[in-house]
PDB file of C-alpha atoms in Angstrom:
ATOM      1  CA  MET A   1       0.034  -0.002  -0.109  1.00  0.00           C
ATOM      2  CA  LYS A   2       3.258   2.212   0.832  1.00  0.00           C
ATOM      3  CA  PHE A   3       4.080   1.829  -2.824  1.00  0.00           C
ATOM      4  CA  LEU A   4       0.741   2.410  -4.336  1.00  0.00           C
ATOM      5  CA  ALA A   5       0.407   5.699  -2.110  1.00  0.00           C
ATOM      6  CA  LEU A   6       3.790   6.670  -3.655  1.00  0.00           C
ATOM      7  CA  PHE A   7       2.988   6.030  -7.018  1.00  0.00           C
ATOM      8  CA  VAL A   8      -0.190   7.841  -7.246  1.00  0.00           C
ATOM      9  CA  ALA A   9       1.557  10.955  -5.400  1.00  0.00           C
ATOM     10  CA  PHE A  10       4.043  10.929  -7.982  1.00  0.00           C
ATOM     11  CA  LEU A  11       1.300  10.968 -10.908  1.00  0.00           C
ATOM     12  CA  LEU A  12      -0.341  13.527  -9.452  1.00  0.00           C
ATOM     13  CA  ALA A  13       2.814  15.717  -8.880  1.00  0.00           C
ATOM     14  CA  ALA A  14       3.881  15.130 -13.056  1.00  0.00           C
ATOM     15  CA  PRO A  15       5.204  18.388 -14.087  1.00  0.00           C
ATOM     16  CA  ALA A  16       3.426  20.314 -16.821  1.00  0.00           C
ATOM     17  CA  MET A  17       3.982  20.326 -20.528  1.00  0.00           C
ATOM     18  CA  ALA A  18       6.360  22.923 -21.513  1.00  0.00           C
ATOM     19  CA  GLN A  19       4.956  26.207 -22.511  1.00  0.00           C
ATOM     20  CA  ASP A  20       5.707  25.649 -26.332  1.00  0.00           C
ATOM     21  CA  GLU A  21       3.076  22.833 -26.508  1.00  0.00           C
ATOM     22  CA  PRO A  22      -0.335  23.681 -28.183  1.00  0.00           C
ATOM     23  CA  ALA A  23      -2.967  24.910 -25.595  1.00  0.00           C
ATOM     24  CA  ALA A  24      -5.030  22.797 -24.219  1.00  0.00           C
ATOM     25  CA  THR A  25      -8.486  22.712 -25.542  1.00  0.00           C
ATOM     26  CA  ALA A  26     -10.435  21.881 -22.846  1.00  0.00           C
ATOM     27  CA  THR A  27     -10.073  22.806 -19.081  1.00  0.00           C
ATOM     28  CA  PRO A  28     -11.432  19.749 -17.209  1.00  0.00           C
ATOM     29  CA  VAL A  29     -11.667  19.638 -13.674  1.00  0.00           C
ATOM     30  CA  ARG A  30      -8.563  18.142 -12.217  1.00  0.00           C
ATOM     31  CA  LEU A  31      -9.515  15.267  -9.529  1.00  0.00           C
ATOM     32  CA  ASP A  32      -7.715  15.728  -5.885  1.00  0.00           C
ATOM     33  CA  ALA A  33      -6.670  12.094  -6.696  1.00  0.00           C
ATOM     34  CA  PRO A  34      -8.054   9.137  -8.285  1.00  0.00           C
ATOM     35  CA  LEU A  35     -11.213   7.415  -7.627  1.00  0.00           C
ATOM     36  CA  LEU A  36     -10.962   4.070  -6.065  1.00  0.00           C
ATOM     37  CA  GLN A  37     -12.989   0.884  -6.050  1.00  0.00           C
ATOM     38  CA  GLY A  38     -15.102   1.857  -2.878  1.00  0.00           C
ATOM     39  CA  GLU A  39     -15.816   5.127  -4.326  1.00  0.00           C
ATOM     40  CA  LEU A  40     -17.503   3.699  -7.285  1.00  0.00           C
ATOM     41  CA  ARG A  41     -21.219   2.962  -7.467  1.00  0.00           C
ATOM     42  CA  LEU A  42     -22.579  -0.692  -8.817  1.00  0.00           C
ATOM     43  CA  ILE A  43     -25.598  -0.990 -11.342  1.00  0.00           C
ATOM     44  CA  ILE A  44     -27.272  -4.687 -11.099  1.00  0.00           C
ATOM     45  CA  GLY A  45     -27.662  -5.391 -14.531  1.00  0.00           C
ATOM     46  CA  ASN A  46     -28.903  -8.822 -15.453  1.00  0.00           C
ATOM     47  CA  VAL A  47     -25.755  -9.548 -17.542  1.00  0.00           C
ATOM     48  CA  GLN A  48     -23.810 -12.496 -16.604  1.00  0.00           C
ATOM     49  CA  ARG A  49     -21.092 -12.195 -19.190  1.00  0.00           C
ATOM     50  CA  PRO A  50     -20.818  -8.352 -20.348  1.00  0.00           C
ATOM     51  CA  ASN A  51     -17.618  -7.370 -23.090  1.00  0.00           C
ATOM     52  CA  GLY A  52     -18.115  -4.508 -24.842  1.00  0.00           C
ATOM     53  CA  ILE A  53     -20.304  -1.379 -23.951  1.00  0.00           C
ATOM     54  CA  VAL A  54     -21.628   1.661 -25.174  1.00  0.00           C
ATOM     55  CA  TRP A  55     -23.904   4.559 -23.653  1.00  0.00           C
ATOM     56  CA  HIS A  56     -27.030   6.026 -25.983  1.00  0.00           C
ATOM     57  CA  ASP A  57     -29.997   7.946 -24.916  1.00  0.00           C
ATOM     58  CA  GLY A  58     -29.940   6.937 -21.244  1.00  0.00           C
ATOM     59  CA  ALA A  59     -29.313   3.367 -21.585  1.00  0.00           C
ATOM     60  CA  LEU A  60     -26.140   1.280 -21.713  1.00  0.00           C
ATOM     61  CA  PHE A  61     -26.056  -1.352 -24.281  1.00  0.00           C
ATOM     62  CA  THR A  62     -23.652  -4.509 -23.723  1.00  0.00           C
ATOM     63  CA  VAL A  63     -22.653  -7.947 -25.764  1.00  0.00           C
ATOM     64  CA  CYS A  64     -22.988 -10.883 -23.434  1.00  0.00           C
ATOM     65  CA  ASN A  65     -20.628 -13.801 -24.722  1.00  0.00           C
ATOM     66  CA  GLY A  66     -22.172 -16.197 -22.395  1.00  0.00           C
ATOM     67  CA  ASP A  67     -25.541 -16.170 -24.580  1.00  0.00           C
ATOM     68  CA  TRP A  68     -24.448 -14.307 -27.794  1.00  0.00           C
ATOM     69  CA  THR A  69     -27.198 -11.352 -26.815  1.00  0.00           C
ATOM     70  CA  ILE A  70     -26.924  -7.680 -26.832  1.00  0.00           C
ATOM     71  CA  TYR A  71     -28.546  -5.913 -23.604  1.00  0.00           C
ATOM     72  CA  LYS A  72     -30.144  -2.734 -22.864  1.00  0.00           C
ATOM     73  CA  ILE A  73     -29.584  -1.594 -19.321  1.00  0.00           C
ATOM     74  CA  ASP A  74     -31.470   1.336 -18.288  1.00  0.00           C
ATOM     75  CA  ALA A  75     -28.829   3.458 -16.393  1.00  0.00           C
ATOM     76  CA  ASP A  76     -31.227   4.964 -13.514  1.00  0.00           C
ATOM     77  CA  THR A  77     -33.393   2.077 -13.075  1.00  0.00           C
ATOM     78  CA  GLN A  78     -31.192  -0.769 -13.607  1.00  0.00           C
ATOM     79  CA  GLU A  79     -33.708  -2.467 -15.419  1.00  0.00           C
ATOM     80  CA  THR A  80     -32.105  -4.994 -18.081  1.00  0.00           C
ATOM     81  CA  VAL A  81     -33.743  -6.207 -21.261  1.00  0.00           C
ATOM     82  CA  THR A  82     -33.058  -8.597 -23.981  1.00  0.00           C
ATOM     83  CA  PHE A  83     -32.386  -6.139 -27.011  1.00  0.00           C
ATOM     84  CA  VAL A  84     -31.192  -8.793 -29.856  1.00  0.00           C
ATOM     85  CA  PHE A  85     -29.678 -12.122 -29.863  1.00  0.00           C
ATOM     86  CA  GLY A  86     -26.636 -13.286 -32.326  1.00  0.00           C
ATOM     87  CA  VAL A  87     -23.726 -11.401 -31.735  1.00  0.00           C
ATOM     88  CA  ARG A  88     -21.186 -13.757 -30.485  1.00  0.00           C
ATOM     89  CA  ASP A  89     -18.361 -11.386 -28.677  1.00  0.00           C
ATOM     90  CA  GLY A  90     -17.806  -7.417 -29.585  1.00  0.00           C
ATOM     91  CA  ASN A  91     -14.989  -5.474 -27.381  1.00  0.00           C
ATOM     92  CA  THR A  92     -16.852  -2.646 -28.623  1.00  0.00           C
ATOM     93  CA  LEU A  93     -20.034  -1.071 -30.084  1.00  0.00           C
ATOM     94  CA  LEU A  94     -20.649   1.966 -31.782  1.00  0.00           C
ATOM     95  CA  ALA A  95     -24.188   3.648 -31.387  1.00  0.00           C
ATOM     96  CA  GLU A  96     -25.363   6.195 -33.720  1.00  0.00           C
ATOM     97  CA  PRO A  97     -28.780   8.227 -33.827  1.00  0.00           C
ATOM     98  CA  THR A  98     -30.768   8.039 -36.995  1.00  0.00           C
ATOM     99  CA  GLU A  99     -33.843   9.198 -38.319  1.00  0.00           C
ATOM    100  CA  ALA A 100     -36.007   6.194 -37.539  1.00  0.00           C
ATOM    101  CA  GLY A 101     -34.345   6.030 -34.344  1.00  0.00           C
ATOM    102  CA  PHE A 102     -30.665   4.470 -33.675  1.00  0.00           C
ATOM    103  CA  ASP A 103     -28.080   1.919 -35.187  1.00  0.00           C
ATOM    104  CA  LEU A 104     -25.365  -0.202 -33.059  1.00  0.00           C
ATOM    105  CA  PHE A 105     -22.598  -1.220 -34.919  1.00  0.00           C
ATOM    106  CA  ILE A 106     -20.932  -4.373 -33.621  1.00  0.00           C
ATOM    107  CA  PRO A 107     -17.373  -5.917 -34.447  1.00  0.00           C
ATOM    108  CA  ASP A 108     -17.588  -9.419 -33.777  1.00  0.00           C
ATOM    109  CA  ALA A 109     -14.077 -10.940 -32.548  1.00  0.00           C
ATOM    110  CA  GLU A 110     -15.395 -14.503 -32.581  1.00  0.00           C
ATOM    111  CA  SER A 111     -17.123 -14.825 -35.644  1.00  0.00           C
ATOM    112  CA  GLY A 112     -14.941 -12.128 -37.583  1.00  0.00           C
ATOM    113  CA  ALA A 113     -18.053 -10.181 -38.669  1.00  0.00           C
ATOM    114  CA  LEU A 114     -19.387  -6.466 -38.263  1.00  0.00           C
ATOM    115  CA  TRP A 115     -22.966  -6.349 -37.217  1.00  0.00           C
ATOM    116  CA  ARG A 116     -25.650  -3.717 -37.311  1.00  0.00           C
ATOM    117  CA  VAL A 117     -28.341  -3.783 -35.642  1.00  0.00           C
ATOM    118  CA  ASP A 118     -31.129  -0.847 -35.034  1.00  0.00           C
ATOM    119  CA  GLN A 119     -34.327   0.327 -32.502  1.00  0.00           C
ATOM    120  CA  LYS A 120     -36.545  -2.877 -34.635  1.00  0.00           C
ATOM    121  CA  ARG A 121     -34.411  -5.394 -32.579  1.00  0.00           C
ATOM    122  CA  GLU A 122     -34.498  -7.495 -35.924  1.00  0.00           C
ATOM    123  CA  ALA A 123     -31.674 -10.393 -36.426  1.00  0.00           C
ATOM    124  CA  PRO A 124     -28.369  -8.530 -36.774  1.00  0.00           C
ATOM    125  CA  ASP A 125     -27.257  -7.635 -40.210  1.00  0.00           C
ATOM    126  CA  SER A 126     -23.862  -8.565 -41.110  1.00  0.00           C
ATOM    127  CA  LEU A 127     -22.086  -5.640 -43.185  1.00  0.00           C
ATOM    128  CA  ILE A 128     -18.624  -7.485 -43.804  1.00  0.00           C
ATOM    129  CA  ALA A 129     -17.842 -11.315 -42.783  1.00  0.00           C
ATOM    130  CA  ASP A 130     -14.099 -11.920 -42.932  1.00  0.00           C
ATOM    131  CA  LEU A 131     -12.258  -9.753 -40.449  1.00  0.00           C
ATOM    132  CA  GLU A 132      -9.519 -10.791 -38.946  1.00  0.00           C
ATOM    133  CA  ALA A 133     -10.514 -10.896 -34.693  1.00  0.00           C
ATOM    134  CA  PRO A 134     -11.952  -7.038 -35.119  1.00  0.00           C
ATOM    135  CA  TRP A 135     -11.545  -5.199 -32.080  1.00  0.00           C
ATOM    136  CA  GLY A 136     -12.260  -1.448 -32.098  1.00  0.00           C
ATOM    137  CA  ILE A 137     -14.474   0.699 -33.984  1.00  0.00           C
ATOM    138  CA  ALA A 138     -15.023   4.178 -34.943  1.00  0.00           C
ATOM    139  CA  ARG A 139     -17.042   6.454 -37.319  1.00  0.00           C
ATOM    140  CA  LEU A 140     -15.072   8.261 -40.010  1.00  0.00           C
ATOM    141  CA  ASP A 141     -17.581   9.980 -42.227  1.00  0.00           C
ATOM    142  CA  GLU A 142     -21.160   8.936 -43.131  1.00  0.00           C
ATOM    143  CA  SER A 143     -20.570   6.106 -45.139  1.00  0.00           C
ATOM    144  CA  ARG A 144     -16.980   4.901 -43.796  1.00  0.00           C
ATOM    145  CA  LEU A 145     -16.332   3.257 -40.420  1.00  0.00           C
ATOM    146  CA  LEU A 146     -12.718   2.229 -39.078  1.00  0.00           C
ATOM    147  CA  ILE A 147     -11.951  -1.113 -37.959  1.00  0.00           C
ATOM    148  CA  SER A 148      -9.567  -2.379 -35.832  1.00  0.00           C
ATOM    149  CA  GLU A 149      -7.906  -6.032 -36.377  1.00  0.00           C
ATOM    150  CA  ILE A 150      -6.209  -7.433 -33.548  1.00  0.00           C
ATOM    151  CA  ARG A 151      -5.093 -10.483 -35.270  1.00  0.00           C
ATOM    152  CA  SER A 152      -3.698  -8.881 -38.597  1.00  0.00           C
ATOM    153  CA  ASN A 153      -2.276  -6.075 -36.706  1.00  0.00           C
ATOM    154  CA  ARG A 154      -4.024  -3.264 -39.032  1.00  0.00           C
ATOM    155  CA  ILE A 155      -6.611  -0.811 -39.039  1.00  0.00           C
ATOM    156  CA  LEU A 156      -9.437  -1.223 -42.045  1.00  0.00           C
ATOM    157  CA  GLU A 157     -11.407   1.442 -43.538  1.00  0.00           C
ATOM    158  CA  VAL A 158     -14.933  -0.861 -44.275  1.00  0.00           C
ATOM    159  CA  ASP A 159     -17.867   1.169 -45.998  1.00  0.00           C
ATOM    160  CA  HIS A 160     -21.439   0.378 -45.799  1.00  0.00           C
ATOM    161  CA  THR A 161     -21.592  -1.885 -48.716  1.00  0.00           C
ATOM    162  CA  GLY A 162     -19.108  -4.376 -46.716  1.00  0.00           C
ATOM    163  CA  SER A 163     -15.897  -3.213 -49.213  1.00  0.00           C
ATOM    164  CA  ALA A 164     -12.801  -2.530 -46.985  1.00  0.00           C
ATOM    165  CA  ARG A 165      -9.045  -1.387 -47.669  1.00  0.00           C
ATOM    166  CA  THR A 166      -6.165  -1.050 -45.491  1.00  0.00           C
ATOM    167  CA  ALA A 167      -5.790   2.143 -43.596  1.00  0.00           C
ATOM    168  CA  GLN A 168      -2.724   1.330 -41.507  1.00  0.00           C
ATOM    169  CA  GLU A 169      -0.698  -1.541 -40.743  1.00  0.00           C
ATOM    170  CA  SER A 170       2.527  -3.164 -38.518  1.00  0.00           C
ATOM    171  CA  LEU A 171       0.438  -1.753 -35.686  1.00  0.00           C
ATOM    172  CA  ARG A 172       0.900  -3.903 -32.329  1.00  0.00           C
ATOM    173  CA  ALA A 173      -2.492  -5.622 -31.411  1.00  0.00           C
ATOM    174  CA  PRO A 174      -4.521  -2.396 -31.884  1.00  0.00           C
ATOM    175  CA  THR A 175      -7.733  -2.568 -29.691  1.00  0.00           C
ATOM    176  CA  GLY A 176      -9.697   0.746 -29.098  1.00  0.00           C
ATOM    177  CA  ILE A 177     -10.366   3.411 -31.342  1.00  0.00           C
ATOM    178  CA  ALA A 178     -11.513   6.758 -31.502  1.00  0.00           C
ATOM    179  CA  THR A 179     -11.798  10.077 -34.368  1.00  0.00           C
ATOM    180  CA  ALA A 180     -11.714  13.418 -33.603  1.00  0.00           C
ATOM    181  CA  ASP A 181     -10.910  16.442 -35.546  1.00  0.00           C
ATOM    182  CA  GLU A 182      -9.436  14.737 -38.473  1.00  0.00           C
ATOM    183  CA  ARG A 183      -7.175  12.488 -36.487  1.00  0.00           C
ATOM    184  CA  VAL A 184      -7.832   9.147 -35.647  1.00  0.00           C
ATOM    185  CA  TYR A 185      -6.338   7.705 -32.251  1.00  0.00           C
ATOM    186  CA  PHE A 186      -6.225   3.974 -31.449  1.00  0.00           C
ATOM    187  CA  ALA A 187      -4.508   2.035 -28.432  1.00  0.00           C
ATOM    188  CA  ASN A 188      -1.863  -0.764 -29.083  1.00  0.00           C
ATOM    189  CA  GLY A 189      -2.642  -3.587 -26.822  1.00  0.00           C
ATOM    190  CA  GLY A 190       0.506  -5.326 -27.586  1.00  0.00           C
ATOM    191  CA  SER A 191       3.125  -2.923 -26.923  1.00  0.00           C
ATOM    192  CA  ALA A 192       3.281  -0.829 -23.504  1.00  0.00           C
ATOM    193  CA  ARG A 193       5.845   1.129 -25.555  1.00  0.00           C
ATOM    194  CA  ARG A 194       3.335   2.228 -28.228  1.00  0.00           C
ATOM    195  CA  GLY A 195       0.781   2.807 -26.027  1.00  0.00           C
ATOM    196  CA  ILE A 196      -1.942   5.094 -27.860  1.00  0.00           C
ATOM    197  CA  GLU A 197      -0.846   6.388 -31.348  1.00  0.00           C
ATOM    198  CA  TYR A 198      -2.456   8.478 -34.131  1.00  0.00           C
ATOM    199  CA  PHE A 199      -2.719   9.358 -37.635  1.00  0.00           C
ATOM    200  CA  GLU A 200      -4.174  12.118 -39.551  1.00  0.00           C
ATOM    201  CA  ILE A 201      -6.653  12.007 -42.419  1.00  0.00           C
ATOM    202  CA  GLU A 202      -5.193  13.738 -44.924  1.00  0.00           C
ATOM    203  CA  ASP A 203      -7.195  16.308 -47.295  1.00  0.00           C
ATOM    204  CA  ASP A 204      -7.317  13.734 -50.392  1.00  0.00           C
ATOM    205  CA  GLY A 205      -8.966  11.069 -48.310  1.00  0.00           C
ATOM    206  CA  GLY A 206      -5.452   9.150 -47.584  1.00  0.00           C
ATOM    207  CA  TYR A 207      -3.823   8.835 -44.444  1.00  0.00           C
ATOM    208  CA  GLY A 208      -0.826   9.923 -42.508  1.00  0.00           C
ATOM    209  CA  PRO A 209       2.096   8.080 -40.800  1.00  0.00           C
ATOM    210  CA  VAL A 210       1.265   6.681 -37.571  1.00  0.00           C
ATOM    211  CA  LYS A 211       2.588   8.850 -34.793  1.00  0.00           C
ATOM    212  CA  PRO A 212       2.792   8.582 -30.675  1.00  0.00           C
ATOM    213  CA  LEU A 213       0.710  10.191 -28.526  1.00  0.00           C
ATOM    214  CA  VAL A 214       1.019   8.377 -25.335  1.00  0.00           C
ATOM    215  CA  ALA A 215       3.799   5.692 -24.349  1.00  0.00           C
ATOM    216  CA  GLY A 216       4.123   3.622 -21.247  1.00  0.00           C
ATOM    217  CA  LEU A 217       0.691   1.940 -21.233  1.00  0.00           C
ATOM    218  CA  GLN A 218       0.195  -1.551 -20.655  1.00  0.00           C
ATOM    219  CA  ASN A 219      -2.412  -3.115 -22.101  1.00  0.00           C
ATOM    220  CA  ALA A 220      -4.335  -0.144 -23.260  1.00  0.00           C
ATOM    221  CA  ALA A 221      -7.614  -1.133 -24.580  1.00  0.00           C
ATOM    222  CA  ASP A 222     -11.030   1.228 -24.815  1.00  0.00           C
ATOM    223  CA  LEU A 223     -10.655   4.571 -25.414  1.00  0.00           C
ATOM    224  CA  VAL A 224     -13.423   7.377 -25.533  1.00  0.00           C
ATOM    225  CA  LEU A 225     -13.806  11.055 -25.862  1.00  0.00           C
ATOM    226  CA  GLY A 226     -15.274  12.779 -23.107  1.00  0.00           C
ATOM    227  CA  GLY A 227     -17.136  15.985 -23.741  1.00  0.00           C
ATOM    228  CA  ASP A 228     -14.827  17.686 -22.251  1.00  0.00           C
ATOM    229  CA  GLY A 229     -12.274  17.057 -24.770  1.00  0.00           C
ATOM    230  CA  MET A 230     -10.466  14.732 -23.120  1.00  0.00           C
ATOM    231  CA  LEU A 231      -9.105  11.405 -24.242  1.00  0.00           C
ATOM    232  CA  TYR A 232      -9.996   8.913 -22.121  1.00  0.00           C
ATOM    233  CA  PHE A 233      -8.494   4.933 -22.116  1.00  0.00           C
ATOM    234  CA  SER A 234      -8.719   1.813 -19.920  1.00  0.00           C
ATOM    235  CA  TYR A 235      -4.866   0.576 -19.165  1.00  0.00           C
ATOM    236  CA  ALA A 236      -3.660  -2.075 -16.458  1.00  0.00           C
ATOM    237  CA  PHE A 237      -1.379  -1.283 -13.380  1.00  0.00           C
ATOM    238  CA  GLY A 238       0.171  -4.514 -12.961  1.00  0.00           C
ATOM    239  CA  ALA A 239      -3.149  -6.608 -12.979  1.00  0.00           C
ATOM    240  CA  ARG A 240      -5.623  -3.899 -12.050  1.00  0.00           C
ATOM    241  CA  GLY A 241      -7.925  -2.401 -14.161  1.00  0.00           C
ATOM    242  CA  VAL A 242      -7.266   1.674 -14.356  1.00  0.00           C
ATOM    243  CA  ILE A 243      -8.239   4.475 -16.439  1.00  0.00           C
ATOM    244  CA  GLY A 244      -6.740   7.548 -17.351  1.00  0.00           C
ATOM    245  CA  ARG A 245      -7.162  10.686 -19.217  1.00  0.00           C
ATOM    246  CA  VAL A 246      -5.037  13.389 -21.028  1.00  0.00           C
ATOM    247  CA  ASP A 247      -5.917  16.505 -23.358  1.00  0.00           C
ATOM    248  CA  PRO A 248      -4.753  14.923 -26.670  1.00  0.00           C
ATOM    249  CA  ALA A 249      -3.666  17.925 -28.152  1.00  0.00           C
ATOM    250  CA  MET A 250      -0.578  18.180 -25.472  1.00  0.00           C
ATOM    251  CA  CYS A 251       0.474  15.299 -26.677  1.00  0.00           C
ATOM    252  CA  HIS A 252       0.565  16.227 -30.786  1.00  0.00           C
ATOM    253  CA  GLU A 253       3.604  17.507 -31.176  1.00  0.00           C
ATOM    254  CA  ALA A 254       6.327  15.303 -29.436  1.00  0.00           C
ATOM    255  CA  GLY A 255       4.049  12.605 -27.509  1.00  0.00           C
ATOM    256  CA  CYS A 256       3.215  12.014 -23.928  1.00  0.00           C
ATOM    257  CA  SER A 257       4.446   9.552 -21.727  1.00  0.00           C
ATOM    258  CA  SER A 258       2.765   7.719 -19.041  1.00  0.00           C
ATOM    259  CA  GLN A 259       4.006  10.750 -16.374  1.00  0.00           C
ATOM    260  CA  ASP A 260       1.430  12.931 -18.366  1.00  0.00           C
ATOM    261  CA  VAL A 261      -1.463  10.777 -17.645  1.00  0.00           C
ATOM    262  CA  GLU A 262      -4.331  11.806 -14.983  1.00  0.00           C
ATOM    263  CA  MET A 263      -5.258   8.569 -13.537  1.00  0.00           C
ATOM    264  CA  VAL A 264      -9.172   8.750 -12.753  1.00  0.00           C
ATOM    265  CA  VAL A 265     -10.131   5.951 -11.971  1.00  0.00           C
ATOM    266  CA  LEU A 266      -7.566   2.959  -9.675  1.00  0.00           C
ATOM    267  CA  SER A 267      -9.856  -0.147  -9.550  1.00  0.00           C
ATOM    268  CA  ASP A 268      -9.517  -3.245  -7.983  1.00  0.00           C
ATOM    269  CA  LEU A 269     -10.970  -4.825 -11.019  1.00  0.00           C
ATOM    270  CA  PRO A 270      -8.701  -7.274 -12.952  1.00  0.00           C
ATOM    271  CA  ALA A 271      -7.672  -5.335 -16.522  1.00  0.00           C
ATOM    272  CA  PRO A 272      -8.860  -5.141 -18.986  1.00  0.00           C
ATOM    273  CA  LEU A 273     -11.601  -3.017 -18.413  1.00  0.00           C
ATOM    274  CA  ALA A 274     -14.526  -1.811 -20.925  1.00  0.00           C
ATOM    275  CA  ILE A 275     -15.349   1.835 -20.536  1.00  0.00           C
ATOM    276  CA  ALA A 276     -18.689   3.926 -21.906  1.00  0.00           C
ATOM    277  CA  MET A 277     -19.100   7.833 -21.055  1.00  0.00           C
ATOM    278  CA  SER A 278     -22.553   9.200 -21.190  1.00  0.00           C
ATOM    279  CA  ASP A 279     -22.970  12.916 -22.267  1.00  0.00           C
ATOM    280  CA  ASP A 280     -23.392  14.271 -18.443  1.00  0.00           C
ATOM    281  CA  MET A 281     -19.867  12.836 -17.701  1.00  0.00           C
ATOM    282  CA  ARG A 282     -20.922   9.355 -16.194  1.00  0.00           C
ATOM    283  CA  LEU A 283     -18.056   7.254 -16.436  1.00  0.00           C
ATOM    284  CA  PHE A 284     -19.101   3.517 -16.894  1.00  0.00           C
ATOM    285  CA  LEU A 285     -16.764   0.626 -16.041  1.00  0.00           C
ATOM    286  CA  HIS A 286     -16.468  -3.407 -15.921  1.00  0.00           C
ATOM    287  CA  SER A 287     -14.019  -5.906 -16.073  1.00  0.00           C
ATOM    288  CA  ARG A 288     -14.804  -8.064 -19.248  1.00  0.00           C
ATOM    289  CA  TYR A 289     -16.681 -11.140 -18.937  1.00  0.00           C
ATOM    290  CA  ARG A 290     -17.404 -10.230 -15.210  1.00  0.00           C
ATOM    291  CA  PRO A 291     -21.380  -9.061 -14.464  1.00  0.00           C
ATOM    292  CA  GLU A 292     -20.590  -6.031 -12.173  1.00  0.00           C
ATOM    293  CA  ILE A 293     -20.917  -2.895 -13.890  1.00  0.00           C
ATOM    294  CA  TYR A 294     -19.582   0.201 -12.015  1.00  0.00           C
ATOM    295  CA  TRP A 295     -19.890   4.274 -12.513  1.00  0.00           C
ATOM    296  CA  ALA A 296     -18.590   7.327 -11.089  1.00  0.00           C
ATOM    297  CA  GLN A 297     -19.840  11.261 -11.835  1.00  0.00           C
ATOM    298  CA  LEU A 298     -17.004  12.865 -13.363  1.00  0.00           C
ATOM    299  CA  PRO A 299     -16.807  16.739 -13.009  1.00  0.00           C
ATOM    300  CA  ALA A 300     -18.385  18.232 -16.169  1.00  0.00           C
TER     301      ALA A 300
END
């Protein structure tokens, strides 16, 4: 415990970036200390083996690996309903509003498919069926998505017709992925040195070279861009699941290290953690394939 206290104190005392770094795009309230397990609130959802999780319109959607079902959990009442059957193992989900309601896109690592379901709760529609252990997903534009493949060490550009092309390769087991301001952020779950990296979307639709964002993260997994402009991500401290954050703009020029990461949650849950965030800055987390889902209210 003495080592842990010293470790947390070291992180909180980490020096600020040099003055010639780009100014931060957001000014979130810095926590006095990371939230610990006892400060997290528990959601009793009736899901036995949840994996990926996403927030949409007052509810959480999660894939249960045990019965191949997507469940919908009311974040306030904790009521759990069966949404649709047919997705085996989704590490991440993408939720998007539509004129008719909403769409869920789920890369299925076990079946190699990219599924789409909507508010009608009909059988999942396979957009593409021959992916190599797809893990992360993010929206590129109205018709294109980006999918990370943990087995092939690639990020693919996929459109709604099912055609795909390589956006980046020679990665290290890429996991979570997020897009913002013509930049694509992704985690390398297989390399602490490479941690989180990014690349830029060029004017001609191509992709720039991969650049470092945050180095020194063990088993980096989920990425979520918060409403405060910060990039939140789960990683491991030993075997414990941790959630940290950085202002990505501060890391674009020269990259950041783990010392520049503000630790938001230091849990007792085994890594890796699945995470989601609501519009009002509620942070949801759980250890993959464990039924307990926790949450904490972060300062807006």
